[in-house]
């Protein structure tokens, strides 16, 4: 079902005023720093907060008039919050049970969802016997087992260690893409989560949406300095290969494959502007020859303490003002961009983006 | 009001009495006058009003002397004394507890009876239940409160019951007379058996119905000087004062009878 | 954690303060006469009454105290902080005063007692029910305080998750709040039972003292102490043993549950 939202909310001196739409079967990422209003927004959607004025239409139901338990939502937060006194299977069966299914039926539903998230073998354990990643896996199953029309993901990877996060991200990619009816809102401060999971991005700051659009566009070519600072990334699309990525033009970008990247699948090489080194064109080759891209400077933008260099290759680099002066860079200057392979990560591309 | 003050004084003295084990002759430091002495008296709770009145008169007759009381249940006081509490005089509300004190070896000489007390019926002001005799207390449905058999007023009650062949079915057997009075005063009991003196000191809150059979269960109040009395001489004088005309007058004011001759 | 050595001395003193008086009781008692002193009709009646009333008042504390703790911990009604303080009143009120207060409320001339008497013909004082009411009055704060603390430290995020999963408030209470409270409920119930078992002042003032009806073990001890201190000590030891049994049997499990 499609979600249409208009919210005005006041908490102390903080004001949130935002509107957006999430078509059925798609994922919207709300990207913003701490204090931008992300959690107030999510609270309004889940019903734990009551906005001053709100229209939250899910299909033709106005959620704002409903109690949380009547909204048909699923919530996954950074803490799995599995009920410690219930076994894993009863945790997952909690939602069907609360919605009227019998004990046996709920458990059957739960086992199906546990299998779906590759956690069937944990069914009879207590949450205390699970690792963080396993618990979050179960929490995903629990949030989905009630067949919610709206799924809310609140920084679902933020509390996981670096080994567990890619697996959960991959799991979420799979379950999100397999349902064409459900609308999903993902709240995150990590542009990589948005990149991996979301079709669209809405950038929130101080309670206002300052930028929105398809994920890749917003992240690769931020139209506001603010978005560029929190989310500006260099993205190169292509196909995953064993040592990185191959673009459509056949250029190879060396990088590290993320855990959930499958070879031969569409992928994106991602790296921060700060990991791009800039040399004058024609200089010698001090580094690895593969990740060297010739370009010319199109713009120089101050970003706080650094200057962001934009190039006609679509890539950005962050430099100190002193370096810009030393290299005598100005729009039109020919440069050589050098990207260290270990700073490049190759992620699976969001399927619909 | 007078009762409240007396209670407050009693509480204060009890608190003071707690420390008396270690500061038995605190009197020597309580005043700069060379004659300053403190006499410590352990007395049954029912003596609170009359003994407090006596204090003023005794102190007036003995300049420099301060009388300190510790009022409490007689059995509690005996417990404290036999466990080493320092005091000069012990005035008990019954013979049994005085005997215990004698057996405990804390009494010097022979105790003397200085007052008697007898039972009366306490009931709501105006006697709404129309009680006239002791036998009326056995009426079905009447809520009567008595003292437990283990305490003096309770054993006196049992004695009267036996002599009159009346069997009271109490709704409660209280720990002491004051608890009986409380329940009559609050209206939760229709009647209670208490001592004449307690009914008197309750003022107008209860009505009193005397019955002749109470004469068969007279309660004796013995007084004695303690063996390790820090102020043995003063203690003797206090005992004589209680037995003398002034003491007897104060005691009769609240309803105590004279010692049987 | 390695215990700093300076803690051992006060810790030892604290233990001595608790244990030595009980040892004093044991020393004072004539152990050979103990069985004959304990097995009397009146002390057995008191023992039975104590266990029955303390059990009933523990049930009463749970039935009334759990909802109160939930309301105090979760409600955002204005004035809830004041209520929270008032609930603790029985902890600081001398039990005798508590008994008087109950008497003035539920006694024949108390405003509620009068109403009960006139409308239903029920009088509360001098009944076993009065003993239970007095015990609930003094014991419930222990349960409410431990539950409220547990509820606050647990936070309400589990309950919120329950709501988003489609559970109505009553289902959330039954399937999330109560099960998660069980460890605290266990230790709170043990505390209340122990407090009810030892309750004296409010009972004697409000309920009176009559064998088999209102004279519980503590009242029996006090009554015996008037005439025969040896049997008073014997009955007191019975009370100590009973309290220890309750604490040993129920407490560790409750505590383990709390840390697990």
XYZ file of N, CA and C in Angstrom, chain B residues 23-260:
714
model
N 24.131 5.841 82.404
C 24.315 7.126 83.062
C 23.438 7.209 84.308
N 23.584 6.211 85.156
C 22.743 6.106 86.331
C 22.848 7.304 87.256
N 24.045 7.858 87.400
C 24.171 9.007 88.308
C 24.449 10.279 87.525
N 23.708 10.394 86.432
C 23.847 11.588 85.615
C 23.516 12.836 86.407
N 22.805 12.662 87.524
C 22.388 13.798 88.336
C 23.560 14.622 88.820
N 24.705 14.018 89.056
C 25.839 14.741 89.595
C 26.347 15.793 88.615
N 26.015 15.619 87.326
C 26.526 16.589 86.368
C 25.417 17.464 85.805
N 24.180 17.254 86.279
C 23.062 17.937 85.638
C 22.920 19.378 86.114
N 23.590 19.769 87.163
C 23.388 21.119 87.680
C 24.654 21.553 88.418
N 24.805 22.854 88.527
C 25.998 23.350 89.206
C 25.801 23.370 90.719
N 24.532 23.270 91.182
C 24.281 23.289 92.629
C 24.907 22.060 93.272
N 25.529 22.206 94.425
C 26.224 21.091 95.055
C 25.275 19.957 95.464
N 24.015 20.287 95.723
C 23.070 19.288 96.199
C 22.359 18.562 95.057
N 22.648 18.938 93.776
C 21.873 18.423 92.648
C 21.917 16.897 92.589
N 20.745 16.306 92.608
C 20.649 14.843 92.533
C 19.479 14.470 91.631
N 19.595 13.311 91.004
C 18.485 12.843 90.163
C 17.988 11.521 90.700
N 16.678 11.462 90.885
C 16.062 10.230 91.355
C 15.338 9.595 90.168
N 15.675 8.339 89.898
C 15.055 7.675 88.754
C 14.007 6.684 89.244
N 12.778 6.856 88.748
C 11.666 6.013 89.197
C 11.095 5.248 88.007
N 11.036 3.925 88.117
C 10.367 3.096 87.124
C 8.954 2.831 87.638
N 7.960 3.280 86.877
C 6.594 3.161 87.376
C 5.652 2.635 86.303
N 4.638 1.887 86.728
C 3.641 1.345 85.811
C 2.940 2.482 85.075
N 2.558 2.212 83.826
C 1.989 3.254 82.974
C 0.734 3.869 83.583
N -0.039 3.079 84.331
C -1.291 3.597 84.885
C -1.032 4.653 85.959
N 0.226 4.795 86.399
C 0.547 5.791 87.426
C 0.962 7.124 86.815
N 0.983 7.205 85.478
C 1.535 8.385 84.805
C 0.996 9.702 85.360
N -0.339 9.849 85.392
C -0.926 11.138 85.784
C -0.616 11.473 87.248
N -0.869 10.503 88.136
C -0.710 10.814 89.555
C 0.764 11.017 89.921
N 1.659 10.200 89.364
C 3.076 10.350 89.704
C 3.652 11.655 89.144
N 3.164 12.072 87.983
C 3.650 13.350 87.454
C 3.240 14.492 88.372
N 2.038 14.393 88.985
C 1.612 15.419 89.928
C 2.497 15.371 91.166
N 2.847 14.169 91.591
C 3.686 14.012 92.790
C 5.086 14.588 92.591
N 5.567 14.506 91.373
C 6.926 14.964 91.059
C 7.125 16.404 91.515
N 6.154 17.256 91.149
C 6.257 18.676 91.504
C 6.352 18.858 93.018
N 5.484 18.141 93.705
C 5.441 18.299 95.169
C 6.720 17.762 95.807
N 7.192 16.617 95.315
C 8.401 16.017 95.903
C 9.624 16.903 95.648
N 9.725 17.437 94.436
C 10.878 18.286 94.109
C 10.841 19.568 94.929
N 9.609 20.078 95.198
C 9.482 21.286 96.023
C 9.964 21.007 97.438
N 9.674 19.821 97.925
C 10.065 19.468 99.292
C 11.548 19.104 99.387
N 12.176 18.773 98.271
C 13.602 18.394 98.263
C 14.364 19.224 97.241
N 14.793 20.422 97.625
C 15.475 21.308 96.665
C 16.706 20.619 96.064
N 16.924 20.871 94.794
C 18.095 20.303 94.129
C 17.862 18.905 93.600
N 16.708 18.335 93.888
C 16.442 16.975 93.431
C 15.543 17.010 92.188
N 15.935 16.240 91.200
C 15.106 16.099 90.010
C 14.595 14.665 89.963
N 13.279 14.521 89.758
C 12.721 13.171 89.643
C 12.548 12.847 88.169
N 13.103 11.711 87.767
C 12.937 11.264 86.386
C 12.140 9.975 86.377
N 11.109 9.916 85.504
C 10.273 8.716 85.445
C 10.540 7.923 84.175
N 10.378 6.633 84.322
C 10.261 5.798 83.134
C 8.971 5.014 83.301
N 7.944 5.428 82.525
C 6.660 4.741 82.619
C 6.581 3.644 81.569
N 5.943 2.534 81.901
C 5.785 1.470 80.923
C 4.961 0.349 81.513
N 4.741 -0.693 80.717
C 4.067 -1.877 81.235
C 4.939 -2.473 82.346
N 4.311 -2.927 83.423
C 5.091 -3.428 84.553
C 6.046 -4.537 84.136
N 5.576 -5.441 83.265
C 6.442 -6.558 82.885
C 7.644 -6.083 82.078
N 7.411 -5.060 81.243
C 8.523 -4.494 80.478
C 9.554 -3.882 81.421
N 9.045 -3.160 82.413
C 9.954 -2.498 83.359
C 10.780 -3.541 84.120
N 10.131 -4.638 84.516
C 10.864 -5.687 85.232
C 11.953 -6.259 84.329
N 11.593 -6.493 83.065
C 12.591 -6.974 82.109
C 13.811 -6.064 82.082
N 13.537 -4.750 81.997
C 14.640 -3.790 81.905
C 15.472 -3.803 83.187
N 14.797 -3.843 84.331
C 15.513 -3.785 85.611
C 16.370 -5.030 85.816
N 15.799 -6.214 85.535
C 16.582 -7.433 85.751
C 17.707 -7.542 84.723
N 17.610 -6.761 83.629
C 18.697 -6.780 82.650
C 19.661 -5.623 82.840
N 19.613 -5.004 84.022
C 20.675 -4.057 84.362
C 20.344 -2.590 84.257
N 19.071 -2.212 84.009
C 18.741 -0.791 83.982
C 18.955 -0.196 85.379
N 19.551 0.985 85.425
C 19.839 1.633 86.723
C 18.651 2.513 87.111
N 18.092 2.246 88.300
C 16.986 3.063 88.779
C 16.985 3.003 90.296
N 16.175 3.861 90.908
C 16.135 3.924 92.367
C 14.877 3.268 92.931
N 13.750 3.517 92.250
C 12.469 3.043 92.786
C 11.717 2.299 91.688
N 10.993 1.250 92.088
C 10.132 0.547 91.150
C 8.722 0.493 91.731
N 7.747 1.018 90.979
C 6.351 0.956 91.389
C 5.614 0.116 90.360
N 5.112 -1.061 90.786
C 4.486 -2.007 89.861
C 2.971 -1.911 89.934
N 2.313 -2.317 88.849
C 0.855 -2.288 88.817
C 0.266 -3.588 89.340
N 1.104 -4.565 89.654
C 0.565 -5.792 90.249
C 1.633 -6.518 91.049
N 1.165 -7.464 91.841
C 2.058 -8.198 92.740
C 2.960 -9.147 91.952
N 2.393 -9.747 90.867
C 3.152 -10.740 90.100
C 4.465 -10.176 89.588
N 4.379 -9.000 89.004
C 5.595 -8.423 88.434
C 6.574 -7.981 89.517
N 6.033 -7.511 90.650
C 6.937 -7.174 91.747
C 7.644 -8.433 92.245
N 6.886 -9.551 92.304
C 7.504 -10.812 92.723
C 8.636 -11.204 91.780
N 8.412 -10.991 90.498
C 9.463 -11.305 89.521
C 10.702 -10.469 89.779
N 10.487 -9.192 90.110
C 11.613 -8.312 90.389
C 12.355 -8.799 91.624
N 11.592 -9.264 92.646
C 12.221 -9.781 93.867
C 13.032 -11.026 93.528
N 12.420 -11.938 92.732
C 13.141 -13.150 92.334
C 14.372 -12.813 91.510
N 14.270 -11.757 90.721
C 15.390 -11.342 89.890
C 16.502 -10.705 90.709
N 16.253 -10.498 92.018
C 17.298 -9.996 92.905
C 17.614 -8.531 92.736
N 16.650 -7.750 92.283
C 16.961 -6.330 92.107
C 16.288 -5.467 93.172
N 15.510 -6.094 94.081
C 14.764 -5.330 95.081
C 15.493 -5.364 96.423
N 15.514 -4.200 97.072
C 16.102 -4.099 98.396
C 14.969 -4.088 99.414
N 14.923 -5.054 100.344
C 13.885 -5.083 101.359
C 12.579 -5.643 100.847
N 11.497 -5.301 101.542
C 10.188 -5.854 101.194
C 9.336 -4.778 100.528
N 8.688 -5.112 99.422
C 7.810 -4.140 98.773
C 6.587 -3.829 99.646
N 6.078 -2.623 99.497
C 4.914 -2.197 100.263
C 3.779 -1.857 99.294
N 2.558 -2.271 99.633
C 1.401 -1.898 98.814
C 1.084 -0.430 99.081
N 1.001 0.383 98.007
C 0.732 1.809 98.242
C -0.592 2.253 97.639
N -1.234 1.414 96.814
C -2.503 1.807 96.216
C -3.220 0.563 95.720
N -4.496 0.680 95.535
C -5.257 -0.414 94.945
C -6.098 0.145 93.803
N -6.460 -0.770 92.910
C -7.233 -0.362 91.755
C -8.283 -1.428 91.524
N -9.422 -1.060 90.970
C -10.421 -2.084 90.685
C -11.018 -1.840 89.303
N -11.684 -2.882 88.799
C -12.230 -2.815 87.442
C -13.510 -1.996 87.400
N -13.772 -1.438 86.230
C -15.053 -0.806 85.979
C -15.383 -1.043 84.514
N -16.632 -0.806 84.147
C -17.012 -0.956 82.740
C -16.909 0.406 82.064
N -16.136 0.460 81.005
C -16.084 1.696 80.215
C -16.988 1.503 79.014
N -17.791 2.499 78.723
C -18.687 2.408 77.570
C -18.836 3.801 76.964
N -19.539 3.877 75.844
C -19.654 5.170 75.159
C -20.322 6.196 76.087
N -19.990 7.483 75.957
C -20.599 8.512 76.809
C -22.124 8.433 76.714
N -22.785 8.534 77.865
C -24.239 8.462 77.876
C -24.759 7.035 78.009
N -23.825 6.052 78.014
C -24.178 4.639 78.171
C -25.351 4.231 77.271
N -25.179 4.357 75.928
C -26.296 4.088 75.005
C -26.811 2.651 75.092
N -25.961 1.715 75.512
C -26.404 0.321 75.580
C -27.127 0.020 76.899
N -27.200 1.012 77.759
C -27.925 0.834 79.016
C -27.351 -0.241 79.921
N -26.023 -0.316 79.989
C -25.389 -1.332 80.828
C -25.551 -0.970 82.303
N -25.895 -1.985 83.110
C -26.061 -1.721 84.544
C -25.192 -2.646 85.392
N -25.124 -3.914 84.993
C -24.404 -4.887 85.825
C -23.304 -5.565 85.023
N -22.438 -6.273 85.758
C -21.382 -7.036 85.112
C -21.989 -8.092 84.184
N -23.116 -8.662 84.604
C -23.776 -9.703 83.821
C -24.229 -9.215 82.455
N -24.512 -7.912 82.343
C -24.952 -7.362 81.058
C -23.894 -7.556 79.968
N -22.638 -7.718 80.371
C -21.556 -7.834 79.388
C -21.631 -9.137 78.604
N -22.399 -10.112 79.123
C -22.499 -11.392 78.420
C -23.589 -11.379 77.366
N -24.280 -10.242 77.220
C -25.373 -10.170 76.250
C -24.872 -10.486 74.849
N -25.611 -11.329 74.096
C -25.157 -11.662 72.743
C -25.167 -10.425 71.843
N -24.180 -10.349 70.970
C -24.120 -9.223 70.032
C -23.410 -8.010 70.581
N -23.193 -7.993 71.881
C -22.495 -6.853 72.469
C -20.992 -7.025 72.229
N -20.368 -6.004 71.664
C -18.920 -6.091 71.408
C -18.154 -5.645 72.645
N -17.588 -6.622 73.342
C -16.856 -6.332 74.570
C -15.369 -6.580 74.345
N -14.558 -5.679 74.860
C -13.113 -5.829 74.763
C -12.562 -5.934 76.179
N -11.680 -6.911 76.384
C -11.092 -7.085 77.718
C -9.571 -7.152 77.578
N -8.902 -7.226 78.741
C -7.452 -7.434 78.695
C -7.169 -8.927 78.572
N -6.044 -9.269 77.949
C -5.625 -10.662 77.859
C -5.331 -11.181 79.264
N -5.548 -12.498 79.458
C -5.407 -13.089 80.784
C -3.997 -12.924 81.342
N -3.026 -12.726 80.432
C -1.642 -12.646 80.876
C -1.306 -11.323 81.564
N -2.142 -10.305 81.342
C -1.841 -9.015 81.967
C -2.770 -8.823 83.167
N -2.360 -8.003 84.151
C -3.103 -7.894 85.416
C -4.594 -7.610 85.252
N -4.968 -6.660 84.379
C -6.389 -6.355 84.257
C -7.157 -7.546 83.705
N -6.472 -8.372 82.906
C -7.118 -9.553 82.354
C -7.321 -10.626 83.415
N -6.355 -10.818 84.279
C -6.530 -11.828 85.319
C -7.599 -11.377 86.313
N -7.680 -10.072 86.557
C -8.746 -9.560 87.423
C -10.113 -9.818 86.786
N -10.184 -9.617 85.466
C -11.442 -9.856 84.756
C -11.865 -11.315 84.887
N -10.893 -12.219 84.702
C -11.184 -13.653 84.814
C -11.712 -14.001 86.207
N -11.098 -13.364 87.222
C -11.486 -13.645 88.594
C -12.957 -13.254 88.811
N -13.342 -12.064 88.294
C -14.722 -11.618 88.465
C -15.666 -12.550 87.696
N -15.250 -12.949 86.494
C -16.096 -13.860 85.706
C -16.368 -15.146 86.481
N -15.312 -15.677 87.099
C -15.438 -16.927 87.832
C -16.385 -16.744 89.024
N -16.183 -15.655 89.747
C -17.002 -15.428 90.938
C -18.466 -15.194 90.606
N -18.741 -14.573 89.469
C -20.124 -14.220 89.135
C -20.767 -15.237 88.207
N -19.950 -16.238 87.761
C -20.480 -17.229 86.817
C -20.953 -16.598 85.504
N -20.348 -15.486 85.165
C -20.682 -14.828 83.899
C -19.557 -15.125 82.911
N -19.919 -15.532 81.700
C -18.869 -15.774 80.701
C -18.975 -14.726 79.596
N -17.958 -13.894 79.528
C -17.934 -12.859 78.491
C -17.287 -13.441 77.249
N -17.892 -13.172 76.099
C -17.252 -13.577 74.836
C -16.663 -12.331 74.196
N -15.427 -12.015 74.503
C -14.868 -10.747 74.006
C -14.575 -10.834 72.510
N -14.618 -9.690 71.832
C -14.186 -9.664 70.438
C -12.679 -9.493 70.358
N -12.069 -9.076 71.461
C -10.623 -8.939 71.452
C -10.096 -8.960 72.880
N -8.913 -9.600 73.036
C -8.230 -9.576 74.337
C -6.996 -8.723 74.175
N -7.074 -7.516 74.685
C -6.023 -6.538 74.396
C -4.814 -6.728 75.303
N -3.731 -6.099 74.857
C -2.476 -6.228 75.549
C -2.416 -5.392 76.816
N -3.079 -4.258 76.820
C -3.102 -3.439 78.029
C -4.382 -2.605 78.068
N -4.570 -1.983 79.205
C -5.813 -1.248 79.451
C -6.014 -0.132 78.432
N -4.907 0.520 78.075
C -5.041 1.661 77.154
C -5.615 1.224 75.802
N -5.220 0.013 75.352
C -5.760 -0.494 74.086
C -7.256 -0.740 74.213
N -7.684 -1.229 75.387
C -9.119 -1.448 75.613
C -9.849 -0.107 75.522
N -9.286 0.896 76.202
C -9.896 2.230 76.196
C -9.986 2.782 74.773
N -8.884 2.633 74.010
C -8.862 3.142 72.635
C -10.045 2.610 71.845
N -10.315 1.312 72.011
C -11.370 0.708 71.204
C -12.767 1.116 71.672
N -12.890 1.437 72.965
C -14.179 1.950 73.443
C -14.344 3.398 72.976
N -13.257 4.167 73.105
C -13.313 5.572 72.695
C -13.637 5.699 71.204
N -13.048 4.836 70.368
C -13.280 4.940 68.924
C -14.675 4.446 68.553
N -15.362 3.794 69.498
C -16.716 3.331 69.228
C -16.764 1.943 68.618
N -15.609 1.309 68.415
C -15.626 -0.004 67.797
C -16.017 -1.089 68.776
N -15.790 -0.833 70.066
C -16.278 -1.759 71.083
C -17.410 -1.066 71.832
N -18.430 -1.865 72.188
C -19.533 -1.286 72.945
C -19.122 -1.063 74.395
N -18.290 -1.959 74.896
C -17.888 -1.834 76.290
C -16.528 -2.471 76.489
N -15.817 -2.031 77.509
C -14.538 -2.620 77.814
C -14.345 -2.631 79.315
N -13.593 -3.640 79.776
C -13.292 -3.685 81.209
C -11.941 -3.034 81.443
N -11.955 -1.949 82.213
C -10.718 -1.218 82.459
C -10.641 -0.903 83.952
N -9.524 -0.347 84.377
C -9.407 0.101 85.758
C -10.120 1.433 85.927
N -10.617 1.640 87.120
C -11.284 2.889 87.470
C -10.408 4.090 87.103
N -9.110 3.969 87.404
C -8.217 5.113 87.166
C -8.113 5.430 85.680
N -8.118 4.387 84.854
C -8.015 4.622 83.405
C -9.270 5.295 82.886
N -10.424 4.824 83.386
C -11.679 5.440 82.973
C -11.703 6.907 83.405
N -11.179 7.179 84.591
C -11.153 8.561 85.083
C -10.281 9.452 84.201
N -9.070 8.967 83.899
C -8.154 9.817 83.145
C -8.574 9.962 81.684
N -9.486 9.099 81.216
C -9.980 9.252 79.842
C -10.910 10.451 79.733
N -11.243 11.068 80.890
C -12.091 12.260 80.860
C -13.484 11.909 80.375
N -14.052 12.781 79.538
C -15.444 12.584 79.116
C -15.603 11.644 77.944
N -14.493 11.037 77.494
C -14.615 10.225 76.282
C -15.318 8.908 76.520
N -15.349 8.448 77.759
C -16.087 7.224 78.067
C -16.952 7.446 79.306
N -18.017 6.668 79.358
C -18.822 6.662 80.579
C -18.399 5.451 81.401
N -18.618 5.547 82.706
C -18.122 4.530 83.617
C -19.322 3.851 84.274
N -19.363 2.524 84.251
C -20.424 1.796 84.950
C -19.755 0.914 86.002
N -19.859 1.320 87.276
C -19.227 0.535 88.338
C -20.103 -0.658 88.686
N -19.453 -1.746 89.142
C -20.225 -2.918 89.587
C -19.588 -3.439 90.869
N -20.426 -3.884 91.818
C -19.916 -4.237 93.153
C -18.933 -5.405 93.118
N -19.092 -6.321 92.146
C -18.217 -7.504 92.133
C -16.751 -7.145 91.917
N -16.505 -5.924 91.484
C -15.109 -5.540 91.245
C -14.303 -5.577 92.536
N -14.973 -5.497 93.669
C -14.286 -5.541 94.955
C -13.622 -6.895 95.181
N -14.077 -7.926 94.440
C -13.494 -9.255 94.625
C -12.196 -9.434 93.844
N -11.860 -8.455 93.042
C -10.625 -8.583 92.261
C -9.828 -7.283 92.365
N -9.503 -6.946 93.578
C -8.729 -5.720 93.812
C -7.295 -5.947 93.352
N -6.785 -4.964 92.662
C -5.411 -5.059 92.175
C -4.503 -4.216 93.070
N -3.447 -4.844 93.564
C -2.531 -4.150 94.474
C -1.348 -3.558 93.731
N -0.934 -2.350 94.099
C 0.228 -1.679 93.524
C 1.349 -1.647 94.554
N 2.375 -2.486 94.413
C 3.489 -2.443 95.361
C 4.608 -1.503 94.884
N 5.313 -0.935 95.850
C 6.449 -0.071 95.540
C 7.650 -0.574 96.324
N 8.865 -0.416 95.779
C 10.052 -0.867 96.486
C 11.269 -0.080 96.029
N 12.270 -0.020 96.923
C 13.545 0.600 96.574
C 14.417 -0.484 95.939
N 15.176 -0.096 94.912
C 15.980 -1.088 94.209
C 17.328 -1.290 94.897
N 17.867 -2.485 94.737
C 19.088 -2.874 95.450
C 20.269 -1.962 95.078
N 20.436 -1.715 93.810
C 21.592 -0.917 93.385
C 21.221 0.545 93.172
N 20.266 1.039 93.942
C 19.807 2.415 93.771
C 20.961 3.395 93.963
N 21.256 4.240 92.960
C 22.326 5.248 93.141
C 21.958 6.251 94.226
N 20.677 6.491 94.451
C 20.220 7.449 95.460
C 19.352 6.712 96.464
N 19.950 5.808 97.211
C 19.170 4.946 98.099
C 18.359 5.750 99.119
N 18.989 6.779 99.698
C 18.289 7.562 100.734
C 17.087 8.273 100.146
N 17.307 8.970 99.034
C 16.214 9.676 98.374
C 15.111 8.702 97.991
N 15.501 7.515 97.570
C 14.529 6.513 97.157
C 13.611 6.151 98.324
N 14.225 5.964 99.497
C 13.432 5.703 100.709
C 12.437 6.835 100.937
N 12.957 8.065 100.811
C 12.092 9.229 101.055
C 10.947 9.282 100.049
N 11.235 8.921 98.806
C 10.189 8.958 97.787
C 9.097 7.929 98.116
N 9.540 6.744 98.536
C 8.585 5.695 98.877
C 7.687 6.165 100.013
N 8.315 6.766 101.040
C 7.531 7.263 102.172
C 6.570 8.361 101.728
N 7.042 9.203 100.793
C 6.229 10.310 100.290
C 4.971 9.779 99.596
N 5.157 8.699 98.804
C 4.018 8.106 98.092
C 3.025 7.518 99.093
N 3.580 6.899 100.160
C 2.723 6.261 101.166
C 2.094 7.304 102.096
N 2.682 8.510 102.140
C 2.210 9.545 103.056
C 0.958 10.233 102.548
N 0.535 11.230 103.311
C -0.743 11.898 103.072
C -0.790 12.551 101.697
N 0.290 13.289 101.324
C 0.305 13.993 100.035
C 0.191 13.009 98.878
N 0.981 11.929 98.987
C 0.983 10.935 97.920
C -0.376 10.275 97.783
N -0.938 9.871 98.883
C -2.235 9.179 98.861
C -3.327 10.096 98.301
N -3.219 11.417 98.628
C -4.228 12.363 98.137
C -4.185 12.433 96.609
N -2.967 12.540 96.045
C -2.837 12.613 94.586
C -3.369 11.340 93.936
N -3.057 10.192 94.549
C -3.476 8.917 93.966
C -4.993 8.783 93.987
N -5.619 9.242 95.063
C -7.068 9.087 95.148
C -7.780 10.017 94.167
N -7.097 11.115 93.780
C -7.701 12.034 92.809
C -8.056 11.328 91.500
N -7.203 10.390 91.062
C -7.497 9.721 89.797
C -8.235 8.408 90.017
N -8.562 8.095 91.277
C -9.409 6.937 91.501
C -8.758 5.751 92.172
N -7.479 5.854 92.512
C -6.857 4.736 93.222
C -7.459 4.608 94.615
N -7.593 3.400 95.084
C -8.029 3.187 96.447
C -6.819 3.094 97.373
N -7.031 3.235 98.670
C -5.918 3.115 99.615
C -5.550 1.637 99.786
N -4.320 1.400 100.227
C -3.897 0.038 100.484
C -4.749 -0.563 101.588
N -5.118 -1.822 101.440
C -5.907 -2.488 102.479
C -5.070 -2.594 103.752
